[in-house]
C-alpha positions as CSV (number, residue, x, y, z in Angstrom):
1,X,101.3,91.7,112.0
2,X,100.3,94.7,109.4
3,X,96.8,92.8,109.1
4,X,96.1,94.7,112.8
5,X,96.6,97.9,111.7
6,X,94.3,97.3,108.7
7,X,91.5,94.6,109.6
8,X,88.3,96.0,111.1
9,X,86.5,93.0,112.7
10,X,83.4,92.1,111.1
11,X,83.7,95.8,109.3
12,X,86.4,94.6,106.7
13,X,87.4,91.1,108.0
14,X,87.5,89.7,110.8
15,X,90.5,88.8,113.5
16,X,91.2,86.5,116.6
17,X,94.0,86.9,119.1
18,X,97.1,84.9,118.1
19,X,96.9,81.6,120.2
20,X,93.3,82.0,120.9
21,X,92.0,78.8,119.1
22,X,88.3,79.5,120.7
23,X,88.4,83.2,119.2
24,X,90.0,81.8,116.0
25,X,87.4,79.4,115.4
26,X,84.5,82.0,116.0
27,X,85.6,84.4,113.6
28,X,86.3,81.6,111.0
29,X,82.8,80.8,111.7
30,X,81.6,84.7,111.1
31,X,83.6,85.0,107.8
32,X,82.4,81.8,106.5
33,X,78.6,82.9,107.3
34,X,79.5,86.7,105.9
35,X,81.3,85.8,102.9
36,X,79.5,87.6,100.4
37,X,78.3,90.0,102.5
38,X,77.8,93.0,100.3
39,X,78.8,95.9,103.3
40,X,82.1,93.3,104.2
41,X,83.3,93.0,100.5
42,X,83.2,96.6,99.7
43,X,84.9,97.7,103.2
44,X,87.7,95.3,102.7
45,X,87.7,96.4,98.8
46,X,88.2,99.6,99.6
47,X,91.1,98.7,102.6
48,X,92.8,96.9,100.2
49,X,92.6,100.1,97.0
50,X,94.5,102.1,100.2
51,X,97.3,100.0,100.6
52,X,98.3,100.0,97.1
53,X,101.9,101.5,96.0
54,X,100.4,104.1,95.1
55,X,98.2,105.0,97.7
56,X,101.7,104.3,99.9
57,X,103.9,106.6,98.1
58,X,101.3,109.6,98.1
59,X,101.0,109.4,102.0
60,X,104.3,109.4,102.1
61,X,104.6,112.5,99.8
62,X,101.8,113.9,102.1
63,X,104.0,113.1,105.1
64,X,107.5,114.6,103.5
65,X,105.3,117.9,102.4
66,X,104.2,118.1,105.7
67,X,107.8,117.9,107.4
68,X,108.9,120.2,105.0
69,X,106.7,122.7,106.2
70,X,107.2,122.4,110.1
71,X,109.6,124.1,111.8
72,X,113.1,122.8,113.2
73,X,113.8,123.1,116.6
């Protein structure tokens, strides 16, 4: 399910509705032809360097710093 919020089709991978055998197939057919597409690997590269524990921890810094700063109703 976190794959949706991540996955860009055909930018950084490529998705199919769950149940949707037809759409499944067709984008297994599109990764397997775009592989080692240059443009693909580094999007997904770089999708992947944001959702390390690090990454996750500083937004959530960024998001703490943020409340801090708003004001309480």
């Amino acid at each position: 399910a976190a794959a949706r919020q991540h996955v860009r089709h055909g930018r950084n991978g490529f998705v199919a509705a769950s149940g949707d055998e037809t759409a499944f197939l067709a984008a297994t057919a599109q990764a397997l032809s775009r592989w080692n597409a240059p443009d693909l690997r580094t999007a997904a590269r770089t999708t992947a360097a944001g959702l390390s524990w690090n990454a996750i921890i500083e937004q959530f810094e960024r998001e703490l710093a943020g409340n801090a700063a708003a004001p309480t109703v």
